[in-house]
Coordinates of C-alpha atoms in Angstrom, one line a residue:
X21 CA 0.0 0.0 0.0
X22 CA 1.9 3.2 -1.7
X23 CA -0.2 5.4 0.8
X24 CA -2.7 5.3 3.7
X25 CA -6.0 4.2 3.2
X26 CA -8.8 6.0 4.5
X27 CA -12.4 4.1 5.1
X28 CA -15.5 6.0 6.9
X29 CA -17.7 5.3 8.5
X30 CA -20.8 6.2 7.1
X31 CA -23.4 6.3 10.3
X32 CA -26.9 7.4 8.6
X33 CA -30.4 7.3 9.1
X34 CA -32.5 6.0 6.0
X35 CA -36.2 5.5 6.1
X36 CA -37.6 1.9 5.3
X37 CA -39.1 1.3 2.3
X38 CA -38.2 4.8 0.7
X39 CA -35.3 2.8 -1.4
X40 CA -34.9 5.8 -4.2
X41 CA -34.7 8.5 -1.1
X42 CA -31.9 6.4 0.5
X43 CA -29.9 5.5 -3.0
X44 CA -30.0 9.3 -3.0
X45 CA -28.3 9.1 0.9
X46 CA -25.9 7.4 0.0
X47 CA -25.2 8.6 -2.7
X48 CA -24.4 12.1 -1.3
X49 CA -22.2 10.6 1.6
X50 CA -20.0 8.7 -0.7
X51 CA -19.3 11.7 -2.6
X52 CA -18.4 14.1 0.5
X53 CA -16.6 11.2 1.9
X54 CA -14.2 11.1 -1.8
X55 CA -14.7 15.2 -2.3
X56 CA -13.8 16.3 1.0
X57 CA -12.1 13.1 3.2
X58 CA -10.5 12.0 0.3
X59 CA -11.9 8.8 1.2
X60 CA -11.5 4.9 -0.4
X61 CA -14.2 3.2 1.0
X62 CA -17.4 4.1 3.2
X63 CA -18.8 1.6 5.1
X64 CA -22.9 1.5 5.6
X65 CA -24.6 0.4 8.1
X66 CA -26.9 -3.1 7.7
X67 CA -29.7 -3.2 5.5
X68 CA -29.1 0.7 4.4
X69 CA -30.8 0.3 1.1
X70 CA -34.4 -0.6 2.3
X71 CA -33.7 0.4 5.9
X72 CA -34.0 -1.2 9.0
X73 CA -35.9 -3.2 10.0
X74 CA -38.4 -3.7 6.4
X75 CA -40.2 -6.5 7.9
X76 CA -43.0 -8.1 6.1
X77 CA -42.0 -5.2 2.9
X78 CA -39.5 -8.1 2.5
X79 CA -42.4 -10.4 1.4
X80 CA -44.1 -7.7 -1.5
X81 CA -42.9 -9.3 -4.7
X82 CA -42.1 -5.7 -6.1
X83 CA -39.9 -5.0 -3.6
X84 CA -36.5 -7.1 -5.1
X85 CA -37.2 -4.7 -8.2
X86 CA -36.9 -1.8 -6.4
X87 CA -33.7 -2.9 -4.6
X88 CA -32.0 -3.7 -7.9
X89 CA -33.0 -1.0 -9.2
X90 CA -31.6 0.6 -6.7
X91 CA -27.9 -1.3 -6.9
X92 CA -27.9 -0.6 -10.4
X93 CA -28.1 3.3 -9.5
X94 CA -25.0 3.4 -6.8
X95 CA -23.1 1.1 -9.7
X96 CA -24.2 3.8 -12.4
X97 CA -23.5 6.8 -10.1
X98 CA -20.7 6.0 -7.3
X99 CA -17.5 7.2 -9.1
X100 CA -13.5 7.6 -7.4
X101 CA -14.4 5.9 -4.6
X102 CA -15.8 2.5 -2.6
X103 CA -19.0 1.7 -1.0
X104 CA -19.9 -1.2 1.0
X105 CA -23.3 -1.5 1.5
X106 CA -26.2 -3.3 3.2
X107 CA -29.3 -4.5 1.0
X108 CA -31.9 -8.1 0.7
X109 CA -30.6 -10.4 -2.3
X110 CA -32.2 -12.7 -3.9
X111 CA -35.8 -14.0 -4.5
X112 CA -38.9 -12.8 -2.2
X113 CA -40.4 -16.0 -0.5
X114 CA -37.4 -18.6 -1.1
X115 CA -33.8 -17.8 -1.6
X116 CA -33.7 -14.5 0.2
X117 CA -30.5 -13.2 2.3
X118 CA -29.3 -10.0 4.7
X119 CA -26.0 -9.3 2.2
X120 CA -23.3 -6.4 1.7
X121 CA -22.1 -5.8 -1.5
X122 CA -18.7 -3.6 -2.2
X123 CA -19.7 -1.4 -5.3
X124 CA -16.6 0.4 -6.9
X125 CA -15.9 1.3 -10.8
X126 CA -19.7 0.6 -11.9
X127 CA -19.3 -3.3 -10.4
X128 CA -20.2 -5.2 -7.3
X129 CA -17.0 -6.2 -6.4
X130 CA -18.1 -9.2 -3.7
X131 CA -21.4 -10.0 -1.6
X132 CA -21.5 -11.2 1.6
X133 CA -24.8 -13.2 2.7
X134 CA -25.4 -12.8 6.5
X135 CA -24.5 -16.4 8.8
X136 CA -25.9 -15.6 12.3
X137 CA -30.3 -14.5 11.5
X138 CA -31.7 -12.9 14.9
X139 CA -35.0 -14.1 16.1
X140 CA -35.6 -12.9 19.5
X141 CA -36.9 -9.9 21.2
X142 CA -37.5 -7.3 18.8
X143 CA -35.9 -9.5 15.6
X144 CA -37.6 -11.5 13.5
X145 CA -35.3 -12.4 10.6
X146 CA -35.6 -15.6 9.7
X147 CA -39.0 -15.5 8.8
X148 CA -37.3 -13.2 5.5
X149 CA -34.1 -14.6 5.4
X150 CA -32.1 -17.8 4.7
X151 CA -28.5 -18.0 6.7
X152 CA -25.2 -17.7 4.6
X153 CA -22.4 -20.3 5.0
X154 CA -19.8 -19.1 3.3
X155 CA -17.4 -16.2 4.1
X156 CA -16.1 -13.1 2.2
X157 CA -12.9 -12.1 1.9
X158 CA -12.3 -8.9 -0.7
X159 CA -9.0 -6.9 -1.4
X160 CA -9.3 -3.6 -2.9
X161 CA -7.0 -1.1 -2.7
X162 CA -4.3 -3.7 -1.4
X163 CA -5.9 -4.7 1.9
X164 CA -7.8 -7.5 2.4
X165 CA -10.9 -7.0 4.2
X166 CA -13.5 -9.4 5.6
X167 CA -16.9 -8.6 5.9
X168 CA -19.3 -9.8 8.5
X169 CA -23.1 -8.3 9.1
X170 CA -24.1 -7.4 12.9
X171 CA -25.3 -10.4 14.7
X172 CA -22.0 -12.1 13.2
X173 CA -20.2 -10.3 15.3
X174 CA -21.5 -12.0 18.5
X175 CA -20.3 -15.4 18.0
X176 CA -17.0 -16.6 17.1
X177 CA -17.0 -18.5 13.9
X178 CA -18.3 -16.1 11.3
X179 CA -14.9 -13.7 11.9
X180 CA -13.0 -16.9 12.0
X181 CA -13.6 -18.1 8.6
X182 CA -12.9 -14.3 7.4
X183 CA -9.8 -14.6 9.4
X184 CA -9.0 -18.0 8.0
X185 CA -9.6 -16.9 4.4
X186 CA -6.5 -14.0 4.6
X187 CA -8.8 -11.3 6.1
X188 CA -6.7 -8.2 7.2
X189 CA -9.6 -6.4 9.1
X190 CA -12.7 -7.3 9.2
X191 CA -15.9 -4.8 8.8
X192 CA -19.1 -5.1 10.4
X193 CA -22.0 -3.5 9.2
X194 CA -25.0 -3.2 11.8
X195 CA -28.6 -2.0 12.7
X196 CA -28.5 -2.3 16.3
X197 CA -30.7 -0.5 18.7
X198 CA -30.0 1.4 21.3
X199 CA -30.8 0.5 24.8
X200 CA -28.9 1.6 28.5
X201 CA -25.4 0.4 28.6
X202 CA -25.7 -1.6 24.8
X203 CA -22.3 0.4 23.9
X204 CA -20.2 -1.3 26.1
X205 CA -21.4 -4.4 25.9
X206 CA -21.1 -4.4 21.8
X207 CA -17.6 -2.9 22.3
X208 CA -17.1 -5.6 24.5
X209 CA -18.2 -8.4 22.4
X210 CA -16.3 -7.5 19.4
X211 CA -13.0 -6.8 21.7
X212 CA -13.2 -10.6 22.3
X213 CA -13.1 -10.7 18.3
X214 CA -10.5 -8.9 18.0
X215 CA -8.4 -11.1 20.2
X216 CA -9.5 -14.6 18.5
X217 CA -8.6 -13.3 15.4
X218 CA -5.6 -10.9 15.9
X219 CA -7.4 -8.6 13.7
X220 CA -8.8 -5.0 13.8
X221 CA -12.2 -5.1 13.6
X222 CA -14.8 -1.6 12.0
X223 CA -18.1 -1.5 13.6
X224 CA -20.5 0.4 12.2
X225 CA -24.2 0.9 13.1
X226 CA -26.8 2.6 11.8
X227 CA -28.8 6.0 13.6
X228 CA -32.3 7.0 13.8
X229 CA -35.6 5.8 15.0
X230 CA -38.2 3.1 13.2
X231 CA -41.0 3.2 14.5
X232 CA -40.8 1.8 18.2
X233 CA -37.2 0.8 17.6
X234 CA -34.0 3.6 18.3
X235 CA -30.8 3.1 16.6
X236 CA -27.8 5.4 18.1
X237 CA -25.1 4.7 15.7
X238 CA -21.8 4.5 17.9
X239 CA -19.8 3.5 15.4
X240 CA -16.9 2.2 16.6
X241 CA -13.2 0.5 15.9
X242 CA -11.3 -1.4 17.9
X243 CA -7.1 -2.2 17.4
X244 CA -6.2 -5.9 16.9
X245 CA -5.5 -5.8 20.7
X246 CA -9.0 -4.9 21.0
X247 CA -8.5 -1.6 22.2
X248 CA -10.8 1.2 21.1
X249 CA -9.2 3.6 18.4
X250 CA -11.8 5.4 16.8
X251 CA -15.6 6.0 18.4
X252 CA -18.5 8.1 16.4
X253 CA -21.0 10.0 18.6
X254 CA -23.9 8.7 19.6
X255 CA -27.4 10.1 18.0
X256 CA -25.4 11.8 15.4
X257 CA -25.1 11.1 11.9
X258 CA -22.0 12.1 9.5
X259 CA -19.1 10.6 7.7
X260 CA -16.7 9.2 10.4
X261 CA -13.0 8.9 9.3
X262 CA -10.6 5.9 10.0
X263 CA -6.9 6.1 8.6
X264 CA -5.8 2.1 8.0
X265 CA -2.2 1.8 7.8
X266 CA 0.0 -1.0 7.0
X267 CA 2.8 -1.1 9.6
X268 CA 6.3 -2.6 8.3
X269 CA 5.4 -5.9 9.8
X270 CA 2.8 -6.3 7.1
X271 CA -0.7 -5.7 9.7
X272 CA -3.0 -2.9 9.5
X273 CA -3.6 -0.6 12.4
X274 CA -6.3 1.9 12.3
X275 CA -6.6 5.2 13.7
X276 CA -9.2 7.6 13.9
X277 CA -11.1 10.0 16.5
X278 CA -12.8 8.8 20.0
X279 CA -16.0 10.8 20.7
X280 CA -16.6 10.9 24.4
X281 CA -19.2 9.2 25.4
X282 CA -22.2 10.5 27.9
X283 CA -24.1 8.9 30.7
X284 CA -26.8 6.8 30.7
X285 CA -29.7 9.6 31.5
X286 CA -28.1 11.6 28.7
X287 CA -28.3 8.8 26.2
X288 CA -31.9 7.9 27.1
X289 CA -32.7 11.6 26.2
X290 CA -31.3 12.1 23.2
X291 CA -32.8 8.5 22.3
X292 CA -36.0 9.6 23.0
X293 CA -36.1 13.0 21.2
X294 CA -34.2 11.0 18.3
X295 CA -36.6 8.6 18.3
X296 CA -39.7 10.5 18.3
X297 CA -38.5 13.5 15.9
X298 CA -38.3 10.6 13.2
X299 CA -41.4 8.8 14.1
X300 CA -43.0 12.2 13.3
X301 CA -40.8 12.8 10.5
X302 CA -40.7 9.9 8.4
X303 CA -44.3 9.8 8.7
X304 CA -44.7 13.1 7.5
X305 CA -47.0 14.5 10.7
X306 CA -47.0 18.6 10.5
X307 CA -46.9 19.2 14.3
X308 CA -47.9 17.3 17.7
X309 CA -50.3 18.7 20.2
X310 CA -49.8 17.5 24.0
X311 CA -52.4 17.5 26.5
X312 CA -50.5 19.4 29.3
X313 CA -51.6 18.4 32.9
X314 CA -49.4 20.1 35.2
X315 CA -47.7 17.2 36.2
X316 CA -44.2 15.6 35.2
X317 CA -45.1 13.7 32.4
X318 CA -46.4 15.7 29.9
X319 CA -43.6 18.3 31.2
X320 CA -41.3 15.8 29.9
X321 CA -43.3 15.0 26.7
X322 CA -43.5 18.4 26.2
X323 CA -39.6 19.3 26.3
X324 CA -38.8 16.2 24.1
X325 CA -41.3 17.2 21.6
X326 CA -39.6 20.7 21.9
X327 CA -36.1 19.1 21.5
X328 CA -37.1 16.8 18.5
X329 CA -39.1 19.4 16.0
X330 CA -38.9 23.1 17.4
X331 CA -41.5 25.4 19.1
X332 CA -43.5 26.6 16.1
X333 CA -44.7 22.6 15.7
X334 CA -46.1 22.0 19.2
X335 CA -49.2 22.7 21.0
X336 CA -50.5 22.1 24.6
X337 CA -53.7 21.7 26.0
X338 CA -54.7 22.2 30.2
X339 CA -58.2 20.8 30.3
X340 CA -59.2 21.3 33.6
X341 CA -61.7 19.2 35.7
X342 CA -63.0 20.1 38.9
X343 CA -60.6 18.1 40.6
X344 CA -58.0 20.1 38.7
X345 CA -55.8 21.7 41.6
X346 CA -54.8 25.6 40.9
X347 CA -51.1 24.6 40.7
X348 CA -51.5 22.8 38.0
X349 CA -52.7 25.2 35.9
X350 CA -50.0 27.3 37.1
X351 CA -47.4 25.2 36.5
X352 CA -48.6 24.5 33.1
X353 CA -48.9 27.7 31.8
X354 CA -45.7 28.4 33.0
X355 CA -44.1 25.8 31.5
X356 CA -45.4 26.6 28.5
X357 CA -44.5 30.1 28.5
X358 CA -40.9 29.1 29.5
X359 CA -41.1 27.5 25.9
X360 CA -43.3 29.8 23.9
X361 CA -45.6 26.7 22.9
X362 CA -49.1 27.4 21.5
X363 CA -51.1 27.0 24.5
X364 CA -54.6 26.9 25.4
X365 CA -57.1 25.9 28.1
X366 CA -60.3 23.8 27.3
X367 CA -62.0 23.0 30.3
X368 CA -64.0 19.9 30.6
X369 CA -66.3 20.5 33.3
X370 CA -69.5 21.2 31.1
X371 CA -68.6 17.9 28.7
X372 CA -68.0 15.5 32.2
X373 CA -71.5 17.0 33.4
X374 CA -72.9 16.1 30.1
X375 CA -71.8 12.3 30.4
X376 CA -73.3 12.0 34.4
X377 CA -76.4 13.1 33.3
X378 CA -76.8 11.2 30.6
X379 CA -75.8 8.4 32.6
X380 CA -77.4 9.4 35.6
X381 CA -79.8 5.9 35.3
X382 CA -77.5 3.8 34.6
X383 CA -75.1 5.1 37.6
X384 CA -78.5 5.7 39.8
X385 CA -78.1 4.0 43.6
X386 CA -74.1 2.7 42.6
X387 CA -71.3 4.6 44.3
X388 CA -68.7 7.1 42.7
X389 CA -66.0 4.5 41.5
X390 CA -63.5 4.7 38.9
X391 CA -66.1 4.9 36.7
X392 CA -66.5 8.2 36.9
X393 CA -63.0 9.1 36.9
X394 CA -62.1 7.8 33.5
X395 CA -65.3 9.6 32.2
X396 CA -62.8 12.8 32.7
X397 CA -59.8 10.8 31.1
X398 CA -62.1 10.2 28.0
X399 CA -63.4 13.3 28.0
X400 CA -59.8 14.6 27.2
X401 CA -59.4 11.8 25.3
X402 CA -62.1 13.2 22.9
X403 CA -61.1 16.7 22.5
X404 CA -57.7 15.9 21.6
X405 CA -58.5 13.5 19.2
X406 CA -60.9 15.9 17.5
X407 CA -57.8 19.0 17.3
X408 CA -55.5 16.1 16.0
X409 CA -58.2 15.2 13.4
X410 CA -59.0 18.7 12.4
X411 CA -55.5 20.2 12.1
X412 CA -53.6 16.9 11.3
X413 CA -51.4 17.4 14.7
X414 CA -50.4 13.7 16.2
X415 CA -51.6 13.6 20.0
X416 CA -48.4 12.4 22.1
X417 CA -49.9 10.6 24.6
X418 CA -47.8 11.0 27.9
X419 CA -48.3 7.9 30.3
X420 CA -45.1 5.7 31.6
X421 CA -43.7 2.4 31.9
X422 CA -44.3 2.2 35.4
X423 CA -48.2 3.1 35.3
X424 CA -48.5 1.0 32.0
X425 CA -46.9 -1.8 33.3
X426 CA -49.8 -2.3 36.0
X427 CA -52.3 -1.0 34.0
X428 CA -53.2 2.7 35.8
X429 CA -54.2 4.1 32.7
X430 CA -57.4 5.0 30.7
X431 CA -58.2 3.3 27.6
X432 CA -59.6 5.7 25.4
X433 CA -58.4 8.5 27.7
X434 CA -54.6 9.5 28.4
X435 CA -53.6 6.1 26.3
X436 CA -55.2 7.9 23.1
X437 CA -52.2 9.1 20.9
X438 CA -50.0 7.8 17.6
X439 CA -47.2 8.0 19.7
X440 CA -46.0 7.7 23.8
X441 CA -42.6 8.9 24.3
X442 CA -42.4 7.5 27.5
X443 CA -43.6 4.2 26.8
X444 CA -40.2 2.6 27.8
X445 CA -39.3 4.7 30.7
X446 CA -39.9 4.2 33.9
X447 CA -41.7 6.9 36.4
X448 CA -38.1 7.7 38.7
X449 CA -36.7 7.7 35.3
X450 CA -38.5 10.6 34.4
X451 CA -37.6 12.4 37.1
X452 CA -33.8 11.9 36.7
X453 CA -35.0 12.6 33.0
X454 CA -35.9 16.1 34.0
X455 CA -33.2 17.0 36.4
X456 CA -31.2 16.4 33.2
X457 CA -33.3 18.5 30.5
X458 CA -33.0 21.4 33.4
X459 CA -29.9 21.1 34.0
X460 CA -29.4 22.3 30.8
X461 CA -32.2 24.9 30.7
X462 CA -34.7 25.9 33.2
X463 CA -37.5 24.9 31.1
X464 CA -39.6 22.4 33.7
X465 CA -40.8 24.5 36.8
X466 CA -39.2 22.8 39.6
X467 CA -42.9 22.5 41.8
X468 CA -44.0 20.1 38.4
X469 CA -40.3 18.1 39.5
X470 CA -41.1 17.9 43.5
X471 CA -45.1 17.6 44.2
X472 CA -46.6 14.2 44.8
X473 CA -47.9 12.8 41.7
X474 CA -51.4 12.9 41.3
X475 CA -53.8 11.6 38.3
X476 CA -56.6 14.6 39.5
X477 CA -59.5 12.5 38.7
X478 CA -60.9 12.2 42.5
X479 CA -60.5 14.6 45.2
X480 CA -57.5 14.3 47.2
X481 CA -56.2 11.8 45.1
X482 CA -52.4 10.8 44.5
X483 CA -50.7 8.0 42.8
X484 CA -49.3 6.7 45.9
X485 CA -53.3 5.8 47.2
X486 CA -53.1 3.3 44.3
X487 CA -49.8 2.1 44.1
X488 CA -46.6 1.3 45.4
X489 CA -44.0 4.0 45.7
X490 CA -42.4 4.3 42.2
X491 CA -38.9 3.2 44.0
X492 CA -40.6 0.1 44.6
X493 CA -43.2 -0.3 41.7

């Protein structure tokens, strides 16, 4: 190798089934990697052509057509420089595999058909996909490089056989979401590949939201000691730059930049605005409206809706009951003046009445229950459902992981919404959650952080009547 050799990591964030939007993607960052890194080869993360994951689009017949048509555009177009990229191959229904292909000079230079298919949790791929057996090795540029595809990575033999077949370094292209301490443990993993195969091994993971999913990207290289040497940000995507060099002794080191890494609180955050900003995004929603209580978690909801699209897109609601305690329309209006959202107040007293005397001999001789109290949930329920159907605006709904996991929740009343941010997160979560977003702005007044919780839907009432502490729950 005359010179170094520099490969990037390309760490973006297509949308799944938009095939033409993400040729154009990647097309762009291939040519700012060669026009302004001076790059060889970008790397792409698993799956990049159709995004991740397609699911049952995998079974459309139409859809192989599309991808080809697709491969035949980055051959056609991708000029002065390598890609390696993730995409389905084969035929819809029978012979179909998870592959990379290294496109360079108008030809698909090798294809690698994944070994290791997930199916647990939140992966489903064989049902789509038939395993690969046999490994790739391709040299371009004068270094060898072995490819492998994400859940390779986590078990020995797949990196092996690359290593076995003369790789030099081995690249891994993922989609791998995002969850507390995932980082380390992937670092982790492939540091034990590393050391099995005495080879440096390029990591590199996809970024954005899908739906319920959250990928943070953390792209990541580690030396053939297993020792971390380059690191992308998390929640960020760009063109990542790794400089390979072949050291006298014949072996490839690679250098490149280490992004610090943040806590756990901070990565939940910035998963959760990434997450939700594309849910709204890809699916093409103009704005979000909130229905602001007063309490924590809508404050939160409402500073992560904030955070993902801007002010101008966002709207809150107070709809007061008269079990609605003065301090929380207070603390609601404050918040939202703090944040100059569109707010308003639409009380529901006249609409609750409405429904108790309509029901008032159905309900006559039975005592107040719950009953009544998810009347007022629904009531809300209602009225933000008929803004989100008149002005197009996606209600975020704003309950927990704590209150959904035992069910304290309305159906048809604060579970109405196309999207709960906080569905995953658990309610002293969101209170570290908040301490966080503040500590970087004073958005969240700090009487919505420190009173009791309280649903308002009974007089006197507070969460901890019905449940458990939250320490405990």
């Amino acid at each position: 190798m005359a010179h170094d050799f520099c490969l990037v990591m390309g760490q973006i964030n297509p949308v799944v089934g938009d095939i033409a939007g993400n040729v154009k993607k990647i097309i762009a960052a291939a040519n700012t990697a060669r026009d302004e890194l001076k790059a060889d080869l970008v790397v792409f993360p698993e799956l990049t052509l159709t995004g991740y994951p397609p699911e049952d689009l995998l079974l459309r017949p139409g859809l192989m057509t599309r991808v080809n048509q697709g491969l035949q555009a980055l051959k056609k177009q991708i000029k002065g420089i390598g890609i390696l990229i993730g995409h389905p191959d084969g035929l819809v229904r029978k012979d179909l595999y998870n592959a990379a292909s290294l496109i360079a000079d108008g030809q698909c230079l090798a294809t690698y058909f994944k070994h290791r298919l997930p199916n647990y949790s939140v992966f489903d791929e064989k049902r789509y996909f038939v395993e690969g057996s046999k490994s790739c090795v391709i040299e371009f540029k004068g270094i060898k490089f072995g490819i492998t595809i994400c859940e390779d990575i986590w078990f020995t033999e797949p990196a092996a056989h690359a290593a076995d077949a003369g790789a030099e370094i081995i690249l891994n292209l993922n989609a791998s979401p995002f969850k507390q301490g995932k980082w380390q443990s992937r670092e982790a993993e492939v540091k034990q590949r590393t050391l099995e195969t005495g080879l440096p091994i390029v990591y590199v993971n996809l970024v954005g939201g899908q739906d319920e999913l959250v990928f943070d990207g953390s792209s990541f290289a580690l030396s053939a000691e297993g020792l971390p040497v380059a690191r992308a940000p998390a929640f960020q995507q760009g063109l990542f730059p790794l400089t390979l060099t072949r050291q006298r002794t014949g072996q490839i080191t690679v250098d490149g930049e280490l992004a610090n890494k943040e806590g756990d609180v901070v990565m939940v955050y910035q998963a959760l605005v990434q997450g939700l900003r594309d849910y709204i995004e890809k699916n093409n929603f103009p704005s979000v409206v909130i229905g602001l209580s007063g309490g924590i978690d809508s404050a939160l909801t409402l500073a992560l809706a904030v955070d993902a699209i801007g002010v101008e897109r966002v709207k809150t609601v107070m709809m007061p009951s008269r079990y609605t305690a003065q301090m929380s329309l207070d603390d609601a209006e404050e918040m939202a003046a703090r944040l100059h959202v569109q707010h308003s107040v639409l009380a529901i007293e006249p609409v609750f009445n409405q429904f108790l005397d309509t029901l008032s001999d159905s309900f006559s001789g039975l005592p107040v229950d719950t009953a009544e109290e998810n009347i007022q949930a629904r009531c809300r329920g209602v009225l933000l459902m008929a803004i989100s159907n008149k002005t197009g605006a996606m209600v975020l709904s704003t309950g927990n992981k704590s209150e959904m996991a035992v069910g304290y929740s309305t159906l048809y009343g604060d579970m109405a919404g196309g999207y709960a941010p906080l569905k995953d997160v658990y309610k002293t979560l969101v209170y570290q959650l908040c301490h966080y977003r503040n500590s970087i702005s004073d958005i969240i007044p700090e009487r919505i952080i420190s009173r009791p919780p309280s649903a308002e839907l009974a007089p006197d009432q507070f969460d901890h009547d019905s449940l458990p502490a939250y320490k405990v729950l």
